[in-house]
Short mmCIF file of C-alpha atoms in Angstrom, two decimals:
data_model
loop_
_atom_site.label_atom_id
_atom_site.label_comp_id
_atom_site.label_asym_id
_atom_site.label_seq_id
_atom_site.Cartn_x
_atom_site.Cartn_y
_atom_site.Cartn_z
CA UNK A 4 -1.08 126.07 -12.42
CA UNK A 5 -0.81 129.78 -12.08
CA UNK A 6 1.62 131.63 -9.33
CA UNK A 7 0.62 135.21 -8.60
CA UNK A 8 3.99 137.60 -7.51
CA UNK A 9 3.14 141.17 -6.26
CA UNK A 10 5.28 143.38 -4.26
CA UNK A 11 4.93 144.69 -0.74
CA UNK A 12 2.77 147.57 -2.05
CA UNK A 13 0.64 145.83 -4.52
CA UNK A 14 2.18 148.06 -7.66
CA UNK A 15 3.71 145.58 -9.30
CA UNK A 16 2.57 141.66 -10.21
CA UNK A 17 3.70 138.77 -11.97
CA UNK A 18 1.94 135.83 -13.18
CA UNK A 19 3.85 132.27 -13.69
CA UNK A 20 1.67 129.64 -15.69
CA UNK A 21 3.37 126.12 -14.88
CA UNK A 22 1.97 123.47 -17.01
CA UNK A 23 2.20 120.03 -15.55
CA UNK A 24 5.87 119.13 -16.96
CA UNK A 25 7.25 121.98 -15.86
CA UNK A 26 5.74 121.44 -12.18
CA UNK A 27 7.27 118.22 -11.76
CA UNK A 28 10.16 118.94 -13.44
CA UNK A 29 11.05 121.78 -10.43
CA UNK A 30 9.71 120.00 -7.52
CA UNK A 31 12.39 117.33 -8.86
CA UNK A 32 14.89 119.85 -8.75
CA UNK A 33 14.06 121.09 -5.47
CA UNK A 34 13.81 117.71 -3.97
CA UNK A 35 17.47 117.23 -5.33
CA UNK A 36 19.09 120.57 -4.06
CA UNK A 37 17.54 119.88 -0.57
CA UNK A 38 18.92 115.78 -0.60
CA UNK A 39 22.24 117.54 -1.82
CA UNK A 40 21.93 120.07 0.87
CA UNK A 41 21.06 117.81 3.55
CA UNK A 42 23.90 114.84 2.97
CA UNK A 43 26.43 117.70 2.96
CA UNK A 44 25.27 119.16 6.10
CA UNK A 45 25.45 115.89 7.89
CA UNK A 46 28.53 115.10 6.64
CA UNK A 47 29.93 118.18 7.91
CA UNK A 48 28.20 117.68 10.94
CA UNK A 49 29.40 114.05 11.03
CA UNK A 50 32.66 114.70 10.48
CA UNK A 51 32.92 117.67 13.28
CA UNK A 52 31.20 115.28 15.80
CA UNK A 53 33.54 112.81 14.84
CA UNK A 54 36.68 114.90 15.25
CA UNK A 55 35.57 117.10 18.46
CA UNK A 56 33.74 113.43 20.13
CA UNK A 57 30.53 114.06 20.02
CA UNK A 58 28.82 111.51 22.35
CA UNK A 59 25.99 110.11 19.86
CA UNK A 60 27.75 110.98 17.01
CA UNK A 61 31.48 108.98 18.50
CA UNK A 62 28.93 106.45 19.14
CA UNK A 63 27.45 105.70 15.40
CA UNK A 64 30.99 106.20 14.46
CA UNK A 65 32.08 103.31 16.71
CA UNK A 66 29.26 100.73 15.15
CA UNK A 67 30.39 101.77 11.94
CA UNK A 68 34.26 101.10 12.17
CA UNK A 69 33.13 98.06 13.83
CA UNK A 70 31.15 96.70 11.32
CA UNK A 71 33.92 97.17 8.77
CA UNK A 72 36.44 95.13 11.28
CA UNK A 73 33.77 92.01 11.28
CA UNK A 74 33.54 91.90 7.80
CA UNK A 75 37.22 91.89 6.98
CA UNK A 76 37.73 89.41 10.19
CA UNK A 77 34.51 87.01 8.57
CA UNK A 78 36.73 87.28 5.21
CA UNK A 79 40.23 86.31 6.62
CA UNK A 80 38.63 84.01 8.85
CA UNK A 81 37.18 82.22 5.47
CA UNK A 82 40.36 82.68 3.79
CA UNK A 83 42.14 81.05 6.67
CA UNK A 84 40.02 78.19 7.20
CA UNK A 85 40.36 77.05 3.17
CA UNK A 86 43.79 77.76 3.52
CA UNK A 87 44.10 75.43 6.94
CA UNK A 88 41.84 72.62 4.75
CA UNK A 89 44.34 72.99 2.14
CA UNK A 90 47.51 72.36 4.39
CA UNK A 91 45.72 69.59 6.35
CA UNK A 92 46.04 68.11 2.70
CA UNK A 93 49.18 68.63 2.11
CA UNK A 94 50.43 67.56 5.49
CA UNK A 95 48.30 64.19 4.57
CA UNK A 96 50.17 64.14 1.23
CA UNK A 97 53.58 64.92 2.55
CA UNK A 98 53.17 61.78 5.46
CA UNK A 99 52.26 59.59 2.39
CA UNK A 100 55.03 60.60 0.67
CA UNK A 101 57.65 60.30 3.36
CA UNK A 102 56.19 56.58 3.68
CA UNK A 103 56.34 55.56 0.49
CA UNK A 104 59.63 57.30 0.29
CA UNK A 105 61.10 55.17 3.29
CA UNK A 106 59.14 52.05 1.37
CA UNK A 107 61.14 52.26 -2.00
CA UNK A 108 64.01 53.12 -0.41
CA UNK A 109 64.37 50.15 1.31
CA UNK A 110 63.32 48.42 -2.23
CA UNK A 111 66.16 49.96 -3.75
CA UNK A 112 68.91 49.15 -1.10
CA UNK A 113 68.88 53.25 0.05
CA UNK A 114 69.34 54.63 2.99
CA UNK A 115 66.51 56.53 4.85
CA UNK A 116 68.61 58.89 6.21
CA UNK A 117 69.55 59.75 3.10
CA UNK A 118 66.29 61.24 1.81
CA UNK A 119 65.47 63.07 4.71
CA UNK A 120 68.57 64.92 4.74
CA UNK A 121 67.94 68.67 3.93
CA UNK A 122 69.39 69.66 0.94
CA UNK A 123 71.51 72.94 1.11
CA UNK A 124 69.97 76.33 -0.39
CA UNK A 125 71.54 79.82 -0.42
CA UNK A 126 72.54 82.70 -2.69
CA UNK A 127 72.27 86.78 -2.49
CA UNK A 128 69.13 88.51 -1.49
CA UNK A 129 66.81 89.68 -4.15
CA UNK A 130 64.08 91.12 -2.40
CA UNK A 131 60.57 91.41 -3.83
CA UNK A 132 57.09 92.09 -3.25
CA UNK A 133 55.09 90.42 -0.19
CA UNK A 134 52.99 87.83 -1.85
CA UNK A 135 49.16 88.42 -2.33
CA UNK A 136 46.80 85.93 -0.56
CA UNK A 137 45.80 85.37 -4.33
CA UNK A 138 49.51 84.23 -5.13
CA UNK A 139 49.70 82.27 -1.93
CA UNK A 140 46.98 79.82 -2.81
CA UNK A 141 47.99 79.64 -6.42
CA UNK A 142 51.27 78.58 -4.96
CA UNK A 143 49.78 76.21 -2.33
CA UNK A 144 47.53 74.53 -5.31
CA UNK A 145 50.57 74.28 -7.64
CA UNK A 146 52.52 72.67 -4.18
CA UNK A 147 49.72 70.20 -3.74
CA UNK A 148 49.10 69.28 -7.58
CA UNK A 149 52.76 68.47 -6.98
CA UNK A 150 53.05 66.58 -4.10
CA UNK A 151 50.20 64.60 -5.64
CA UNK A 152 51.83 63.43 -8.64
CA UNK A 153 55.05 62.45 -6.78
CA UNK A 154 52.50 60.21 -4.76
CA UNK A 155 51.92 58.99 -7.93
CA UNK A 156 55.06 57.88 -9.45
CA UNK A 157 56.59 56.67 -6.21
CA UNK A 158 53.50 54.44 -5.86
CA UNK A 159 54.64 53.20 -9.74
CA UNK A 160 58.28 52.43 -8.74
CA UNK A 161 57.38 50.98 -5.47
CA UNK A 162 55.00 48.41 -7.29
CA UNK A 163 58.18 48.05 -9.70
CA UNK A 164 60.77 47.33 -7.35
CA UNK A 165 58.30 45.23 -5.16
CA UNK A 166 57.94 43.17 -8.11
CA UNK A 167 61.28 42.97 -8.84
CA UNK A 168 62.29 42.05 -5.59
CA UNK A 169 59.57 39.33 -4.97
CA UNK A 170 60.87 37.92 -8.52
CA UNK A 171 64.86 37.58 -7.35
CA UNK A 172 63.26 36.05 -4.00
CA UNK A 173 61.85 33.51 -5.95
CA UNK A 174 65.14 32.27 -7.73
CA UNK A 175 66.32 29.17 -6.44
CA UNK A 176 69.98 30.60 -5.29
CA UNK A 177 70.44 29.27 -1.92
CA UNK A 178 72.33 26.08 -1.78
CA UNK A 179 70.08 23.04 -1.11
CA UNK A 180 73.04 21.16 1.21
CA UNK A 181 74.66 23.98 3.87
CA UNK A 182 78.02 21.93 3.58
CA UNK A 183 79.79 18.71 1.25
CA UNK A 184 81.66 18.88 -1.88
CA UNK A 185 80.09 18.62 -5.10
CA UNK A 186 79.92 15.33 -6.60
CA UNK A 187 79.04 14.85 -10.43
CA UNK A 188 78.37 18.60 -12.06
CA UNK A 189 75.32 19.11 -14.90
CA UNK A 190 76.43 17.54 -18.39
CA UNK A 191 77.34 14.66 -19.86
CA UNK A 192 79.35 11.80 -17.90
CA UNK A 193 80.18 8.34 -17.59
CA UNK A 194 77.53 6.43 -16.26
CA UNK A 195 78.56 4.79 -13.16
CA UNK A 196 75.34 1.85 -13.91
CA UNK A 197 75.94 1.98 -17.61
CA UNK A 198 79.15 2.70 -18.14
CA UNK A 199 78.07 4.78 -21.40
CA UNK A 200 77.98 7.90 -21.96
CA UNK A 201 74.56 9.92 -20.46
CA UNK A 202 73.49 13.39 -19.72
CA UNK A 203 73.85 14.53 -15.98
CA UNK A 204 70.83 16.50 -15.54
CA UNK A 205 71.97 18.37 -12.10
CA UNK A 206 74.23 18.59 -9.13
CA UNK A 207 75.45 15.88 -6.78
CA UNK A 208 76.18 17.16 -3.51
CA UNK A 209 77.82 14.29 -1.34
CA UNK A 210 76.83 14.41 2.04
CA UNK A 211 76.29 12.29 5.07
CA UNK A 212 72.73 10.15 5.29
CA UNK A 213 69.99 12.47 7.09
CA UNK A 214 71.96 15.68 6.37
CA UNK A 215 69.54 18.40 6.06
CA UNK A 216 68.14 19.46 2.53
CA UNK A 217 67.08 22.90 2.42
CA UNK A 218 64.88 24.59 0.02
CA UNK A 219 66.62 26.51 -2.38
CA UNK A 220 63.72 29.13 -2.57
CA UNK A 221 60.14 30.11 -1.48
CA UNK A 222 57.32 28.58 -3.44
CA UNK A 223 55.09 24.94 -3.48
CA UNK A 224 55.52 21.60 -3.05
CA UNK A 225 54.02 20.12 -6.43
CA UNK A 226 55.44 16.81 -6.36
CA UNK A 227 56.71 14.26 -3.48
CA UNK A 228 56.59 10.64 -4.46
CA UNK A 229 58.95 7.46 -4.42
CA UNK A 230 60.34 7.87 -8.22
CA UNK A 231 62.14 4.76 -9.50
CA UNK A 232 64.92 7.02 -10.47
CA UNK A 233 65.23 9.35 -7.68
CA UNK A 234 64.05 7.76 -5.38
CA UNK A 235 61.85 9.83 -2.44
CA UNK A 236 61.82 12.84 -4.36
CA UNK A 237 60.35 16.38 -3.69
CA UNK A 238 59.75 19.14 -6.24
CA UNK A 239 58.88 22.71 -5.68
CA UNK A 240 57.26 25.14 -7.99
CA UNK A 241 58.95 28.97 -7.72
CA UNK A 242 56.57 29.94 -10.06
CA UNK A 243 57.74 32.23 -13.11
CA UNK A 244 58.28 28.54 -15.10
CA UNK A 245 61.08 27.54 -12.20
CA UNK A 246 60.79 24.00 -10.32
CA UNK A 247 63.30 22.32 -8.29
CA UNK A 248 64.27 19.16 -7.69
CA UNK A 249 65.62 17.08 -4.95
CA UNK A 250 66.23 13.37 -5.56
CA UNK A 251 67.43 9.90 -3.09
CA UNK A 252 66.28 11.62 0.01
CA UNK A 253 65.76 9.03 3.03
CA UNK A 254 63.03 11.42 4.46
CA UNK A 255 60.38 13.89 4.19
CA UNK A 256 59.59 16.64 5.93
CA UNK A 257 56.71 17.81 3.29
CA UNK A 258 54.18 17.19 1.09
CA UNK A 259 51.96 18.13 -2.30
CA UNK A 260 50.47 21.94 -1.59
CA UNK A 261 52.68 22.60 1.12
CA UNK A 262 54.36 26.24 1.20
CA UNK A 263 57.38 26.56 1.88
CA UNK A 264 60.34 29.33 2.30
CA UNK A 265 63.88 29.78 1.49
CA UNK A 266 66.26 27.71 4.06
CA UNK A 267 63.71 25.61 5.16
CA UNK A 268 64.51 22.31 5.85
CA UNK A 269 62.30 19.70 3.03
CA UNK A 270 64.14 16.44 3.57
CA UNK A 271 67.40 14.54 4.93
CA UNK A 272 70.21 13.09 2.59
CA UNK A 273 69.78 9.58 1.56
CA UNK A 274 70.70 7.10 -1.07
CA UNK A 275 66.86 6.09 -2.22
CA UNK A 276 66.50 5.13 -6.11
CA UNK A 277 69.12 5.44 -8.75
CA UNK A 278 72.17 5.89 -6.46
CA UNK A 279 75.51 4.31 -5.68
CA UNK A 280 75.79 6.47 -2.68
CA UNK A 281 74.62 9.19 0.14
CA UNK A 282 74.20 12.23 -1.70
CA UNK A 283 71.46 14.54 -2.97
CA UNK A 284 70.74 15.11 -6.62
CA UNK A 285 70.06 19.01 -7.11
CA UNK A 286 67.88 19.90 -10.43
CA UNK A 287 66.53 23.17 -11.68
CA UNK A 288 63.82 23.35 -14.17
CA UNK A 289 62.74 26.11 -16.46
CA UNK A 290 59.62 25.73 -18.52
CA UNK A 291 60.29 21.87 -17.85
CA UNK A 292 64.53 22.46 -19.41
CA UNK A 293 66.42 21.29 -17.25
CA UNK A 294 69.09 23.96 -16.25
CA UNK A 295 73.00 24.03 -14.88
CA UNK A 296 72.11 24.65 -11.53
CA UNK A 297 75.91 26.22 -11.03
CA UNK A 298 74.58 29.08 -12.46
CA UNK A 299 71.64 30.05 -10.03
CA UNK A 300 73.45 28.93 -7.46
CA UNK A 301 76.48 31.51 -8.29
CA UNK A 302 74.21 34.19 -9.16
CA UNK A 303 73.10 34.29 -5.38
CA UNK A 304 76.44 34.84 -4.56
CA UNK A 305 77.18 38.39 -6.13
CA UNK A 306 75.28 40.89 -8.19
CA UNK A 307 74.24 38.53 -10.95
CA UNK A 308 70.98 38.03 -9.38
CA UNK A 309 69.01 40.79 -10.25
CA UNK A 310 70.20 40.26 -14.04
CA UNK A 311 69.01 36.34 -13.60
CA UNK A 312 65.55 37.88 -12.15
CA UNK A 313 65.12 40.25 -15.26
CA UNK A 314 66.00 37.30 -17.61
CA UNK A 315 63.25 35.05 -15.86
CA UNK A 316 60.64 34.87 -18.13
CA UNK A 317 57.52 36.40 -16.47
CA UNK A 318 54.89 33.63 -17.88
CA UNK A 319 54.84 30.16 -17.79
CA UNK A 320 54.40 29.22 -21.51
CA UNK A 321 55.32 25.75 -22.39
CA UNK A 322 58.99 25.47 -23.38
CA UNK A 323 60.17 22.51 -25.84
CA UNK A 324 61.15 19.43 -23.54
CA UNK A 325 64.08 18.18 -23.86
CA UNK A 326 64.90 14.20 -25.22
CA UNK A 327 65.61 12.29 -22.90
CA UNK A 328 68.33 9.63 -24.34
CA UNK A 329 71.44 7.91 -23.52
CA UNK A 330 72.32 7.27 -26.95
CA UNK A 331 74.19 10.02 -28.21
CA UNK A 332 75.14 13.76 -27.08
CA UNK A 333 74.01 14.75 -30.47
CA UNK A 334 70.42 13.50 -29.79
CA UNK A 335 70.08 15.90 -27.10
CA UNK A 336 71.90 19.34 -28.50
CA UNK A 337 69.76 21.02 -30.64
CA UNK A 338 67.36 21.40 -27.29
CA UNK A 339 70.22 22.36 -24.94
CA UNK A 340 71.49 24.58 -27.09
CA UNK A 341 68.71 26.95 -27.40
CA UNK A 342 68.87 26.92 -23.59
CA UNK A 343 72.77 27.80 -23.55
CA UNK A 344 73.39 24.18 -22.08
CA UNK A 345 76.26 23.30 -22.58
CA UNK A 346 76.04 19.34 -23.68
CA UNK A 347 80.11 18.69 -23.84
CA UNK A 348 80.50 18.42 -20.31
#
C-alpha cells in the first residue's frame, strides 16, 4: 500500500510504501492508543460523575457497589450456614456427652453436680489478633474431633463400670434369713447323726418354721427338688460359676427357669431332709467348690465387694470337685486348699 503526502501548495510530496506487516502492525497500534484513550476518559469521566452525582452515572455506580455487597453477603451467608451445621454437631456431641457423663457418674458413685460445676479460669490479659474465619473453623474442627473422642472413651468406661457393677450385683452378699443366729459355721464338725467327724459344707441359720428365705442375689432357679439330704431344696445360678443353695425348706415359692432378684422371697424355713431342727442350710458354690459363705456374706457389708467381684472368675470353666467323704479331713484338703478353705474348722 502506498500513502501519498503533499503540502497545501502541492510543492512538496511524500510517498509511504506499507507492506502488509507493517499495515497491521499500526492499525494494532492505533487500535491500542484509542482503547487506552478511551478507558481513561471514562474513568475520568466515571469518577467525576461519581464524585459530583451524576444521575446515570450515581446510578451504574449504585448496581455496582451493590453487586459487590451480594457477593460478600452469598459468601458469609455460606460460611455461616457450614459453620451453624458444624455447631448443630457439636451441640449434638456435647448433649451426648453430658449423658454419658451423668451415666458413668452414677457408675462410679460421683456426684452429678460435680461435673457440671464450672471450673475456675483467669490470669492477665494478653491481647492478640482477632481470629480469621480460617482459624475459627480450624478451631471448631479440632473442638469437635475432640468432643468426639471423649464420646468415645466415656462410652469405654461406661461399658466398664456397667460391667463391673452388674458383676458385684450378681454376688450372693445379701443374707438369705433377715434375722436368727447362726447355727453350725462352714468346716469340719461333729456330726450330730454320726457322731464322727464330717465336713460342714455351709451356714446354718436357726430360725422359726416358715420364716422367710430370701435370695441372696439375682440370677436362675436351676434346681428345686425334694433331695434326701436337704430336703426341699432350691438352687440358683448367679452366673460367673456362682450357685446357691438353700436346703430343709418346708415350702416353695419357685421353680426350675424361674428369675429371680436379690431379696426376694424363694422359700420358708423348715426342717425337711437331713435335719435335727428348724433352720436353713446356706451354701455357696463356685465352679461346683463349695465356698465359706461368711465370706460373701461379709464382703456385702463393707468395701470388700468390689475386690470379691474382680476376683470372680469371668467364665465358667469346670473347677476340680471336691471329695465328698466323712472319713478323714485329710481326704478332703488338697481340694480345699487350692480354694483357701480352710478344712480345720
Amino acid at each position: 500500500m502506498h500513502f501519498i503526502i503533499t503540502d497545501a501548495w502541492l510543492a512538496k510530496s511524500r510517498a509511504i510504501h506499507l507492506s502488509g506487516t507493517k499495515l497491521l502492525l499500526a492499525l494494532g497500534g492505533l487500535s491500542l492508543a484509542l482503547m487506552v484513550t478511551a478507558a481513561g476518559l471514562y474513568h475520568l469521566v466515571f469518577l467525576k460523575g461519581a464524585r459530583d452525582g451524576w444521575p446515570v452515572v450515581g446510578a451504574l455506580v449504585k448496581l455496582v457497589v451493590k453487586d459487590e455487597f451480594d457477593q460478600r453477603d452469598r459468601f458469609m451467608r455460606e460460611n455461616i450456614d457450614a459453620m451453624a451445621r458444624k455447631l448443630g454437631e457439636m451441640q449434638a456431641k456435647l448433649v451426648q456427652l453430658e449423658a454419658l457423663g451423668e451415666r458413668v457418674s452414677g457408675l462410679a458413685g460421683i456426684s452429678a453436680a460435680d461435673l457440671k460445676s464450672t471450673p475456675g479460669r483467669g490470669g492477665a490479659l494478653v491481647s492478640g489478633r482477632p481470629l480469621s474465619l480460617e482459624e475459627l473453623q480450624a478451631a471448631l474442627d479440632e473442638l469437635d474431633q475432640s468432643a468426639g473422642t471423649r464420646v468415645d472413651v466415656l462410652t469405654v468406661v461406661e461399658s466398664r463400670l456397667l460391667d463391673q457393677k452388674i458383676r458385684s450385683m450378681m454376688i450372693p452378699t445379701q443374707r438369705p434369713v433377715a434375722s436368727g443366729p447362726v447355727g453350725s459355721t462352714f468346716g469340719w464338725r461333729i456330726d450330730p447323726f454320726t457322731g464322727r467327724q464330717a465336713l460342714h459344707t455351709g451356714l446354718d441359720f436357726e430360725a422359726t418354721t416358715g420364716s422367710p428365705i430370701l435370695a441372696a442375689s439375682g440370677g436362675m432357679v436351676v434346681t428345686q427338688e425334694l433331695h434326701p439330704a436337704y430336703g426341699n431344696m432350691v438352687e440358683i445360678d448367679h452366673g460367673n460359676g456362682i450357685v446357691t443353695r438353700y436346703g430343709h425348706a418346708s415350702k416353695v415359692f419357685v421353680h426350675r427357669g424361674d428369675l429371680v432378684k436379690r431379696g426376694q422371697k424363694v422359700a420358708e424355713v423348715g426342717t425337711t431332709g437331713r435335719s435335727t431342727g428348724p433352720h436353713l442350710h446356706f451354701e455357696v458354690l463356685v465352679g461346683g467348690i463349695p465356698q465359706d459363705p461368711q465370706k460373701f456374706l461379709a464382703a456385702g457389708q463393707g468395701a470388700h465387694g468390689a475386690q470379691l467381684a474382680a476376683a470372680t472368675p469371668r467364665t465358667t470353666t469346670p473347677m476340680p470337685k471336691l471329695v465328698a467323704t466323712t472319713s478323714t479331713p485329710a481326704a478332703v484338703a488338697p481340694a480345699t486348699a487350692a480354694l483357701g478353705v480352710s478344712a480345720g474348722r
